[in-house]
mmCIF file of C-alpha atoms in Angstrom:
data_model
loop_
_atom_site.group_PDB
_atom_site.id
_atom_site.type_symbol
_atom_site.label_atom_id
_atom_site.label_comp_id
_atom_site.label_asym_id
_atom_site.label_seq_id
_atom_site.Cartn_x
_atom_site.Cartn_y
_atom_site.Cartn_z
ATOM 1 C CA UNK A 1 52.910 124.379 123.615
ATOM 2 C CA UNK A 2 56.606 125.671 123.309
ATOM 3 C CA UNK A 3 58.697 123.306 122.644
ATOM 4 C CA UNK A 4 62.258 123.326 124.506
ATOM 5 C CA UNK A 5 65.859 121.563 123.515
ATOM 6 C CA UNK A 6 67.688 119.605 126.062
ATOM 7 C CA UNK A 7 71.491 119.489 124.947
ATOM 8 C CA UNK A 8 73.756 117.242 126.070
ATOM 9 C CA UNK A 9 76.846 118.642 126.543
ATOM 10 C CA UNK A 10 80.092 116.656 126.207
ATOM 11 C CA UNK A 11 81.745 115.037 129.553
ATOM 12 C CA UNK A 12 84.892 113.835 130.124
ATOM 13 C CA UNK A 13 84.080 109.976 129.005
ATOM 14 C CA UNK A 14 81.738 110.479 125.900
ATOM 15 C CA UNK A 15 81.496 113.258 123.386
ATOM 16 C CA UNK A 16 80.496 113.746 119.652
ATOM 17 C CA UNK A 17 83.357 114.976 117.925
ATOM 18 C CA UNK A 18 81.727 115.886 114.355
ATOM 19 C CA UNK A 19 78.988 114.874 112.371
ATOM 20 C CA UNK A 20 77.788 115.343 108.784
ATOM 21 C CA UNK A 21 76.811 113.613 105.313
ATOM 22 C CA UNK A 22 74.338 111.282 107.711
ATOM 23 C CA UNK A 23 77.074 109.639 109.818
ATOM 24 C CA UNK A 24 78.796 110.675 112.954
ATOM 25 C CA UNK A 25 82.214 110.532 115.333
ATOM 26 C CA UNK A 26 81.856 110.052 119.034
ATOM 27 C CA UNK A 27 84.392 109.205 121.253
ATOM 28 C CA UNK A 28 83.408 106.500 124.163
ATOM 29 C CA UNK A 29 86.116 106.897 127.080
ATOM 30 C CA UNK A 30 89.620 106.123 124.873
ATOM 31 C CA UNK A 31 87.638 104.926 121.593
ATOM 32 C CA UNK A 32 86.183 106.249 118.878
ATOM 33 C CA UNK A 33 83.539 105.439 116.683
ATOM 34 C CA UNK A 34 81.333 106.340 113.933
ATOM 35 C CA UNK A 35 77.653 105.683 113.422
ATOM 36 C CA UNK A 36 75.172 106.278 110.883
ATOM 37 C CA UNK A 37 73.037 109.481 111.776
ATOM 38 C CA UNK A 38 70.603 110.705 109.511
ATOM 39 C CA UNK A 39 69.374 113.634 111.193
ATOM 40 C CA UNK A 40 73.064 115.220 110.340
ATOM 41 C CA UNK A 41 71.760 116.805 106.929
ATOM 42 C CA UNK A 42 75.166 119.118 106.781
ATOM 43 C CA UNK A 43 78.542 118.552 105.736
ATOM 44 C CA UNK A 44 81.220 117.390 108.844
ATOM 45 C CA UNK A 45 83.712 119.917 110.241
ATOM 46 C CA UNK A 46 86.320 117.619 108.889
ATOM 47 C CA UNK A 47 86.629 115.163 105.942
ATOM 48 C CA UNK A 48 89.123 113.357 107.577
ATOM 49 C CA UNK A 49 88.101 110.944 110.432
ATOM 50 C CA UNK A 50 89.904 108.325 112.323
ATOM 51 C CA UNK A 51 88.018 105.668 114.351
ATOM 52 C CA UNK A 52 88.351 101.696 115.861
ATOM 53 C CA UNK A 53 85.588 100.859 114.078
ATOM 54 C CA UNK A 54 82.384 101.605 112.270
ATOM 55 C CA UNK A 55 79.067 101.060 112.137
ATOM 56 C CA UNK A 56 78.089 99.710 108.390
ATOM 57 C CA UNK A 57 73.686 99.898 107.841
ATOM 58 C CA UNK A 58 72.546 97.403 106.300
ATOM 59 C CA UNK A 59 69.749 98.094 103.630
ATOM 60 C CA UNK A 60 66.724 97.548 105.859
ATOM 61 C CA UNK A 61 65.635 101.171 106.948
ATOM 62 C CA UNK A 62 64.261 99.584 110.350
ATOM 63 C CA UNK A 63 67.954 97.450 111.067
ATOM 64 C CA UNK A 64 70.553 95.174 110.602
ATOM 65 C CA UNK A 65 73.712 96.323 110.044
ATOM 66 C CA UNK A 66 77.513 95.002 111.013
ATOM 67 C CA UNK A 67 80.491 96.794 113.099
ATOM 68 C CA UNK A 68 83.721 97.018 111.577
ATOM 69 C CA UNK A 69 87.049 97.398 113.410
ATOM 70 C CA UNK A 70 90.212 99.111 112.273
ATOM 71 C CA UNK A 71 91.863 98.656 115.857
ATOM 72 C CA UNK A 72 90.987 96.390 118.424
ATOM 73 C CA UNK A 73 88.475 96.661 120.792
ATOM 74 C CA UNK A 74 87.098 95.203 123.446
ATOM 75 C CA UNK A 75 84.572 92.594 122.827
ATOM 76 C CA UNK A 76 83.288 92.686 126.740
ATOM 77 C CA UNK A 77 83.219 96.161 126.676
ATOM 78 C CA UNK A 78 85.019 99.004 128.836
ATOM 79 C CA UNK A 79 83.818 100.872 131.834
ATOM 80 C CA UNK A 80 82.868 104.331 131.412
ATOM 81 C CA UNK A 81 81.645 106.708 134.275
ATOM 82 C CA UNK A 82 78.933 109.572 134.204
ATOM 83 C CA UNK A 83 79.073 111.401 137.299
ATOM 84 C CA UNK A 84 79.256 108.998 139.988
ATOM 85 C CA UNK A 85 77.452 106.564 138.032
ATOM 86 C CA UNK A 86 79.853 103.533 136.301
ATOM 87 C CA UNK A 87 78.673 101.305 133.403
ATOM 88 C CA UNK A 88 79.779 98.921 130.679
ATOM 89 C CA UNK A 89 79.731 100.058 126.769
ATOM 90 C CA UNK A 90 80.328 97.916 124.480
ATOM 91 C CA UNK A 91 79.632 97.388 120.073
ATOM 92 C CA UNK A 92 76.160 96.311 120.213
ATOM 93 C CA UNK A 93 74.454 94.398 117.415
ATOM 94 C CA UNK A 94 71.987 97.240 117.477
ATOM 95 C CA UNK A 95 74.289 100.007 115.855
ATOM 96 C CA UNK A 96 74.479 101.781 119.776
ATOM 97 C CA UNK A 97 77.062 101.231 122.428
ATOM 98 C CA UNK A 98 74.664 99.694 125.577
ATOM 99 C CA UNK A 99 73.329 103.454 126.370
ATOM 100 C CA UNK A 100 72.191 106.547 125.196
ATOM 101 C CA UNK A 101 74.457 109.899 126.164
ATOM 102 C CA UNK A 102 71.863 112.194 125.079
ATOM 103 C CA UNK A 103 69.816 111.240 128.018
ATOM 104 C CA UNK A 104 72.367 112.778 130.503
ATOM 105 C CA UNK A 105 70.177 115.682 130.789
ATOM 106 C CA UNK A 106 67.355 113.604 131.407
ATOM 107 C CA UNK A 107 69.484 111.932 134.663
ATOM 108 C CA UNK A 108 70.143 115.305 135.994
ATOM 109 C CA UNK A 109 66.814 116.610 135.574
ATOM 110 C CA UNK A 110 64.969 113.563 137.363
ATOM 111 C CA UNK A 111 67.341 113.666 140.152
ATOM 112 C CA UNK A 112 66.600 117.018 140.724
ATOM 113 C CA UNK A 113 63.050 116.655 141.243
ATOM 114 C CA UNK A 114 63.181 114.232 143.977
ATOM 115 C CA UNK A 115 66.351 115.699 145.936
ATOM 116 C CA UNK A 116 64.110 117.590 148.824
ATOM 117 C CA UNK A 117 61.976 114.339 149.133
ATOM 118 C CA UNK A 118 62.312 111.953 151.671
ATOM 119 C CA UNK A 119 62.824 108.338 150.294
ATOM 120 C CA UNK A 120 61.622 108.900 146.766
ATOM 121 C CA UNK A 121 60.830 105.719 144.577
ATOM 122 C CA UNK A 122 60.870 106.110 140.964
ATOM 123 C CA UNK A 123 59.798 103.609 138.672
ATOM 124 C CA UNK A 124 62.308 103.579 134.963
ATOM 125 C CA UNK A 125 60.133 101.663 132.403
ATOM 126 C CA UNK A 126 61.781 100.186 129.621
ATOM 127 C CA UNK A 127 64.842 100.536 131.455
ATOM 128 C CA UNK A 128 67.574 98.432 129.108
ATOM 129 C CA UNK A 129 71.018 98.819 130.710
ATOM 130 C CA UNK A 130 69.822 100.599 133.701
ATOM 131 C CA UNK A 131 71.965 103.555 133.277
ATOM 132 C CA UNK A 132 69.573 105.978 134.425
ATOM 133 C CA UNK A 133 68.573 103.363 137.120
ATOM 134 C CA UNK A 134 71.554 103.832 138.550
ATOM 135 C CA UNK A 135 71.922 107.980 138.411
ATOM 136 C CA UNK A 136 69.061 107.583 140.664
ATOM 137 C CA UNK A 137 70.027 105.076 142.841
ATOM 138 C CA UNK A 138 73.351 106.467 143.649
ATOM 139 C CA UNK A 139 71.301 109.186 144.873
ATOM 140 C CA UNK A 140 69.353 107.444 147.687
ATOM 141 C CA UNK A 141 66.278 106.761 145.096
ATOM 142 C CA UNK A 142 64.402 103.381 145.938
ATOM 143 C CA UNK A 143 64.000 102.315 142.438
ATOM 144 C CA UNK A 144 61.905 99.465 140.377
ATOM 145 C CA UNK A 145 63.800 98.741 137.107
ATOM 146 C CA UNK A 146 61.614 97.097 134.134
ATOM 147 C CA UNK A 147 62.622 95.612 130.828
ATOM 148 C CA UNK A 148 60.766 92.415 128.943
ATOM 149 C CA UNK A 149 65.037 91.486 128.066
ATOM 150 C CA UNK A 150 66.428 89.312 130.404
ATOM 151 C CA UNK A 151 70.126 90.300 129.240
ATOM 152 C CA UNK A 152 69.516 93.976 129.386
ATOM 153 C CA UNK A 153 68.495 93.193 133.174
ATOM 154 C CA UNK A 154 71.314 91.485 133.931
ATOM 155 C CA UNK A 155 73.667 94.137 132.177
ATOM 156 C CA UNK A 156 71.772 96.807 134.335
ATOM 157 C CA UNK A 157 72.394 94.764 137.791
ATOM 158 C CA UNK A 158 76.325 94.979 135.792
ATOM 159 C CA UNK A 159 76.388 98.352 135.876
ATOM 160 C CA UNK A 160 74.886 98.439 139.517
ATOM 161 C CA UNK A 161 77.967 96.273 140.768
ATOM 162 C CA UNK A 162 80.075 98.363 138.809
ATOM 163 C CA UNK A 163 78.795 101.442 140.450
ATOM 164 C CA UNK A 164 78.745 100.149 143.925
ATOM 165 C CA UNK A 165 75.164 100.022 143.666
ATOM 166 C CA UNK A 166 74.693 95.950 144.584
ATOM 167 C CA UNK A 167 73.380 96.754 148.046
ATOM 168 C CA UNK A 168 70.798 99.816 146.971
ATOM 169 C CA UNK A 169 66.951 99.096 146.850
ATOM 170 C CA UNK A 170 66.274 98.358 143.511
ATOM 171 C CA UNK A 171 63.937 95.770 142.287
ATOM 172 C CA UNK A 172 65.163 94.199 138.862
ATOM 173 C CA UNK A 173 61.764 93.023 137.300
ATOM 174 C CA UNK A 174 62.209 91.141 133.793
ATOM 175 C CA UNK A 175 58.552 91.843 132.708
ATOM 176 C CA UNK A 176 56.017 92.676 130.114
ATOM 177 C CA UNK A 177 56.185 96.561 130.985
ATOM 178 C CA UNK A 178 52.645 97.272 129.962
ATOM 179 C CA UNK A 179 51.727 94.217 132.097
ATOM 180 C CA UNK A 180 53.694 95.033 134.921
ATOM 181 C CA UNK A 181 52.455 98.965 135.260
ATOM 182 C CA UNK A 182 49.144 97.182 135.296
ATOM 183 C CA UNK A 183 50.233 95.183 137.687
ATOM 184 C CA UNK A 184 50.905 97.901 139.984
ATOM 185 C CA UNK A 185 47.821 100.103 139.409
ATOM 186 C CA UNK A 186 45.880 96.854 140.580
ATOM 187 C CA UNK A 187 47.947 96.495 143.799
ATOM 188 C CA UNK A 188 47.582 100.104 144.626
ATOM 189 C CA UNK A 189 51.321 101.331 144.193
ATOM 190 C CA UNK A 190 52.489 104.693 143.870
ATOM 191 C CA UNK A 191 55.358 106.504 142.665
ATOM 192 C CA UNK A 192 57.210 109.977 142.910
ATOM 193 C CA UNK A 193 58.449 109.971 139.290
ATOM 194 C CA UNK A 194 58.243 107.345 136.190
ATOM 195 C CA UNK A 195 60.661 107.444 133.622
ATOM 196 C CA UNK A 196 59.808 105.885 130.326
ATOM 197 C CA UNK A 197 61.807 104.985 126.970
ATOM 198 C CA UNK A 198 59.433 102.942 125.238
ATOM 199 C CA UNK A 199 60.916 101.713 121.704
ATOM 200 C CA UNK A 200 58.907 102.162 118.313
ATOM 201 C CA UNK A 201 58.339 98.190 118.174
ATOM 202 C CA UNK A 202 59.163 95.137 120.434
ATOM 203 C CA UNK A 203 58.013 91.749 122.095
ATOM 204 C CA UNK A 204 57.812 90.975 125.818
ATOM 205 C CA UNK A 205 58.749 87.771 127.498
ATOM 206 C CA UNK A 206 56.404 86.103 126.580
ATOM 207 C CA UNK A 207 55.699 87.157 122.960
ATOM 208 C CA UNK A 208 53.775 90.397 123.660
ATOM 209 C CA UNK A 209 53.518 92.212 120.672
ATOM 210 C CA UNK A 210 54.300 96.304 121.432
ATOM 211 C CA UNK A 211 53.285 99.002 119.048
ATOM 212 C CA UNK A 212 54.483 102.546 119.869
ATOM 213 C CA UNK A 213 51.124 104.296 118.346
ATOM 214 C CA UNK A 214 48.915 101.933 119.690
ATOM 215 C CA UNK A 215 50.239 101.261 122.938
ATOM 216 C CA UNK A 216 51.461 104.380 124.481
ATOM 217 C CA UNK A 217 48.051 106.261 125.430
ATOM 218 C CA UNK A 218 47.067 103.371 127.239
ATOM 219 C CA UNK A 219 50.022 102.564 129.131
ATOM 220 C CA UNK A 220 50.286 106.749 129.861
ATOM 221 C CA UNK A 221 46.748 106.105 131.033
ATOM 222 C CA UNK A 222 48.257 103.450 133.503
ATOM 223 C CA UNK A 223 51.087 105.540 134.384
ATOM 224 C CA UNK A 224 48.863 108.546 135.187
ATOM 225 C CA UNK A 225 47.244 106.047 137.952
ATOM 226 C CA UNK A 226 50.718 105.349 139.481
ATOM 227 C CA UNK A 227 50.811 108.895 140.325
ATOM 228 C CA UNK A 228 49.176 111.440 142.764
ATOM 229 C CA UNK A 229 49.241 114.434 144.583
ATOM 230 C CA UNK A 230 52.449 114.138 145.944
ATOM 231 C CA UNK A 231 54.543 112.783 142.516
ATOM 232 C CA UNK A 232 56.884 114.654 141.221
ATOM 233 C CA UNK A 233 57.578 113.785 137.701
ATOM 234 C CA UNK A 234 56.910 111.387 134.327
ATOM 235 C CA UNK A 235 59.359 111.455 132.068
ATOM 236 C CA UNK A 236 58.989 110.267 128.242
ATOM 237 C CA UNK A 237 61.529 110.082 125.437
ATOM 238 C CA UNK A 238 60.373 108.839 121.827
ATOM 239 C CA UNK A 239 63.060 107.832 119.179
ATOM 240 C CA UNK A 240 60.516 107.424 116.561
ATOM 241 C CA UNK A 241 60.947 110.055 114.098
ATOM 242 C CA UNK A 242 58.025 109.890 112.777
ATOM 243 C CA UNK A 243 55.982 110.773 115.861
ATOM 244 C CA UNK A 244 56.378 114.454 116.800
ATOM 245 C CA UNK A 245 57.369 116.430 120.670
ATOM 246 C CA UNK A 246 53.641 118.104 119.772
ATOM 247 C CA UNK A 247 51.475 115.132 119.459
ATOM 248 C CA UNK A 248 52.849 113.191 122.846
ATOM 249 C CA UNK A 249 53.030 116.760 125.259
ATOM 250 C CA UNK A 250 49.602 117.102 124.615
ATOM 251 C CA UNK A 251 49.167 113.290 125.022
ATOM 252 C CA UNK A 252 50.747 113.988 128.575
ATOM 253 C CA UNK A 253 48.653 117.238 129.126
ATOM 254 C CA UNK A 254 45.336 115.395 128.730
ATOM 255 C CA UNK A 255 45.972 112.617 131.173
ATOM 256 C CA UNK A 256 48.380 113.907 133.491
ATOM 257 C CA UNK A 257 46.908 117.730 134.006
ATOM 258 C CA UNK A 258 44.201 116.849 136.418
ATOM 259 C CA UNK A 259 47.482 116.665 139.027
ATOM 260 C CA UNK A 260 48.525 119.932 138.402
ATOM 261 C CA UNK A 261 51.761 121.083 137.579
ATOM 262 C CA UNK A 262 53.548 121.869 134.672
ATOM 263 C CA UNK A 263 53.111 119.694 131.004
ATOM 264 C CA UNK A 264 56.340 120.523 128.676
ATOM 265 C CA UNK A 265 58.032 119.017 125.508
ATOM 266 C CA UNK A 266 60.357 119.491 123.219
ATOM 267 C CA UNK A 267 63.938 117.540 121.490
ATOM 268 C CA UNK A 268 66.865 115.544 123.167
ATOM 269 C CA UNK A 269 70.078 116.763 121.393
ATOM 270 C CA UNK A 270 73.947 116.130 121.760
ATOM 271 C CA UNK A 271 76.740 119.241 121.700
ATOM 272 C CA UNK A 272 79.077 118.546 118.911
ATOM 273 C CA UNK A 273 82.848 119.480 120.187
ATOM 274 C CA UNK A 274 83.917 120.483 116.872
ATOM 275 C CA UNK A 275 81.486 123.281 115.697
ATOM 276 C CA UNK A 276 79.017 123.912 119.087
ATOM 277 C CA UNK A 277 76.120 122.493 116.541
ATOM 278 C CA UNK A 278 73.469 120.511 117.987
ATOM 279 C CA UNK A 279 72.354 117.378 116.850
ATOM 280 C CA UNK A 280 68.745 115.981 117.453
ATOM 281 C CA UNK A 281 68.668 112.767 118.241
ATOM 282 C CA UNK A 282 64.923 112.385 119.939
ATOM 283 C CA UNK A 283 61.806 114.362 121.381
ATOM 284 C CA UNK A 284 60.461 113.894 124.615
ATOM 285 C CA UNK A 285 57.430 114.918 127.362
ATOM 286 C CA UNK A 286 57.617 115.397 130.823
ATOM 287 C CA UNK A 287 55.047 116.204 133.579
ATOM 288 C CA UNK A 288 56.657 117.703 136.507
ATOM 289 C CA UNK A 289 55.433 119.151 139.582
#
């Protein structure tokens, strides 16, 4: 399997400025921040760097960590559009800033699959802030959005409000996601594309224990059910690192290639403004007919 890049390129309210010596500088709308980034082995464009504030690791290699502000910022956060799509970022405990820019691709890409399709629904697992949610909602997608957090929900119907979205058919399911897509396959349901960002660890509502090795063949199995002959697309994206783009395309080509269609994989990457360099920052899968 050949394995492809797909490089986010900067837009006019997010972009990574430089990177280097395992940290980076990214500007969100009028702020500017720097985050540790260990896949930027090289030395920055510039050894100067001004930002509000900075992300400081702590000495756990799976966490913790502290923000620290040179300039004010906004502790509710600031809007910040992509596209036609308007959401909230903010300094989250978590080292990120409530989304992930490299998936802009990813957005374009799934709305493109559905646009000849008469009133798609797609299905975005894992869904946190519901950016992506919303990309495909604002394009006349029916969508289900599912996360075991009941704060990320409620920051995703945010970012619907924000985006004039309120009103759009989307069903906001706080849930177990493994439970839920099992849920569905029981019921019957179907779906014209699945988008899936399953984390490396995590607990559902109710204390559900989540593995990334041992639960993602099953719940791809589950998936795979959700979808038929007329589907157009699963998406995955894997921050792991120590999982490779190899091991889940052919994950995806095993239990999605009885529908046909085409099985790829490859890296999610950002565009840094200063150089052109691009930064990896996860792999991915995706079946698409």
């Amino acid at each position: 399997m050949e394995l492809k890049t797909l490089i986010g390129e900067p837009w006019p309210d997010y972009g990574l400025i430089d990177s280097g010596h395992g940290r980076k500088l990214e500007r969100y709308g009028r702020f500017r921040f720097i985050r540790p980034e260990a896949q930027a082995l090289w030395a920055p464009a510039s050894a100067e760097w001004k930002a509000h504030g900075e992300f400081l690791p702590g000495s756990d290699e799976d966490g913790g960590g502290r923000w620290e502000f040179n300039q004010p910022v906004p502790r509710e956060g600031w809007p910040l559009k992509w596209d036609d799509v308007t959401f909230t970022a903010n300094n989250t405990p978590f080292r990120h800033l409530g989304f992930f820019p490299d998936m802009a691709p990813v957005w374009s890409w799934m709305r493109a699959q559905v646009a000849d399709k008469a009133e798609p629904e797609c299905m975005n697992l894992f869904g946190y802030t519901g950016v992506g949610t919303c990309a495909m909602a604002a394009r006349g997608v029916k969508m289900v959005h599912v996360d075991a957090s009941k704060k990320s929900v409620e920051a995703a119907r945010g970012n619907a409000q924000l985006s004039g979205l309120a009103d759009k058919p989307i069903r906001w399911m706080t849930d177990d996601a493994t439970k839920f897509v099992a849920r569905e396959v029981r019921r019957g349901r179907r779906y014209d594309g699945i988008l899936l960002d399953p984390p490396k660890y995590g607990r559902g509502p109710d204390g559900e224990v989540w593995k990334l090795e041992e639960g993602l063949p099953g719940l791809i199995a589950d998936c795979r059910q959700l979808l038929d002959a007329e589907s157009r697309f699963l998406f995955l994206t894997v921050y792991a690192v120590r999982m490779s783009a190899l091991a889940i395309g052919e994950l995806l080509r095993q239990t999605l290639g009885d529908l046909g269609g085409t099985v790829e994989a490859g890296e999610l990457a950002v565009r840094e403004e200063a150089r052109g360099l691009l930064l990896p920052t996860a792999i991915w899968a995706r079946w698409s007919r």
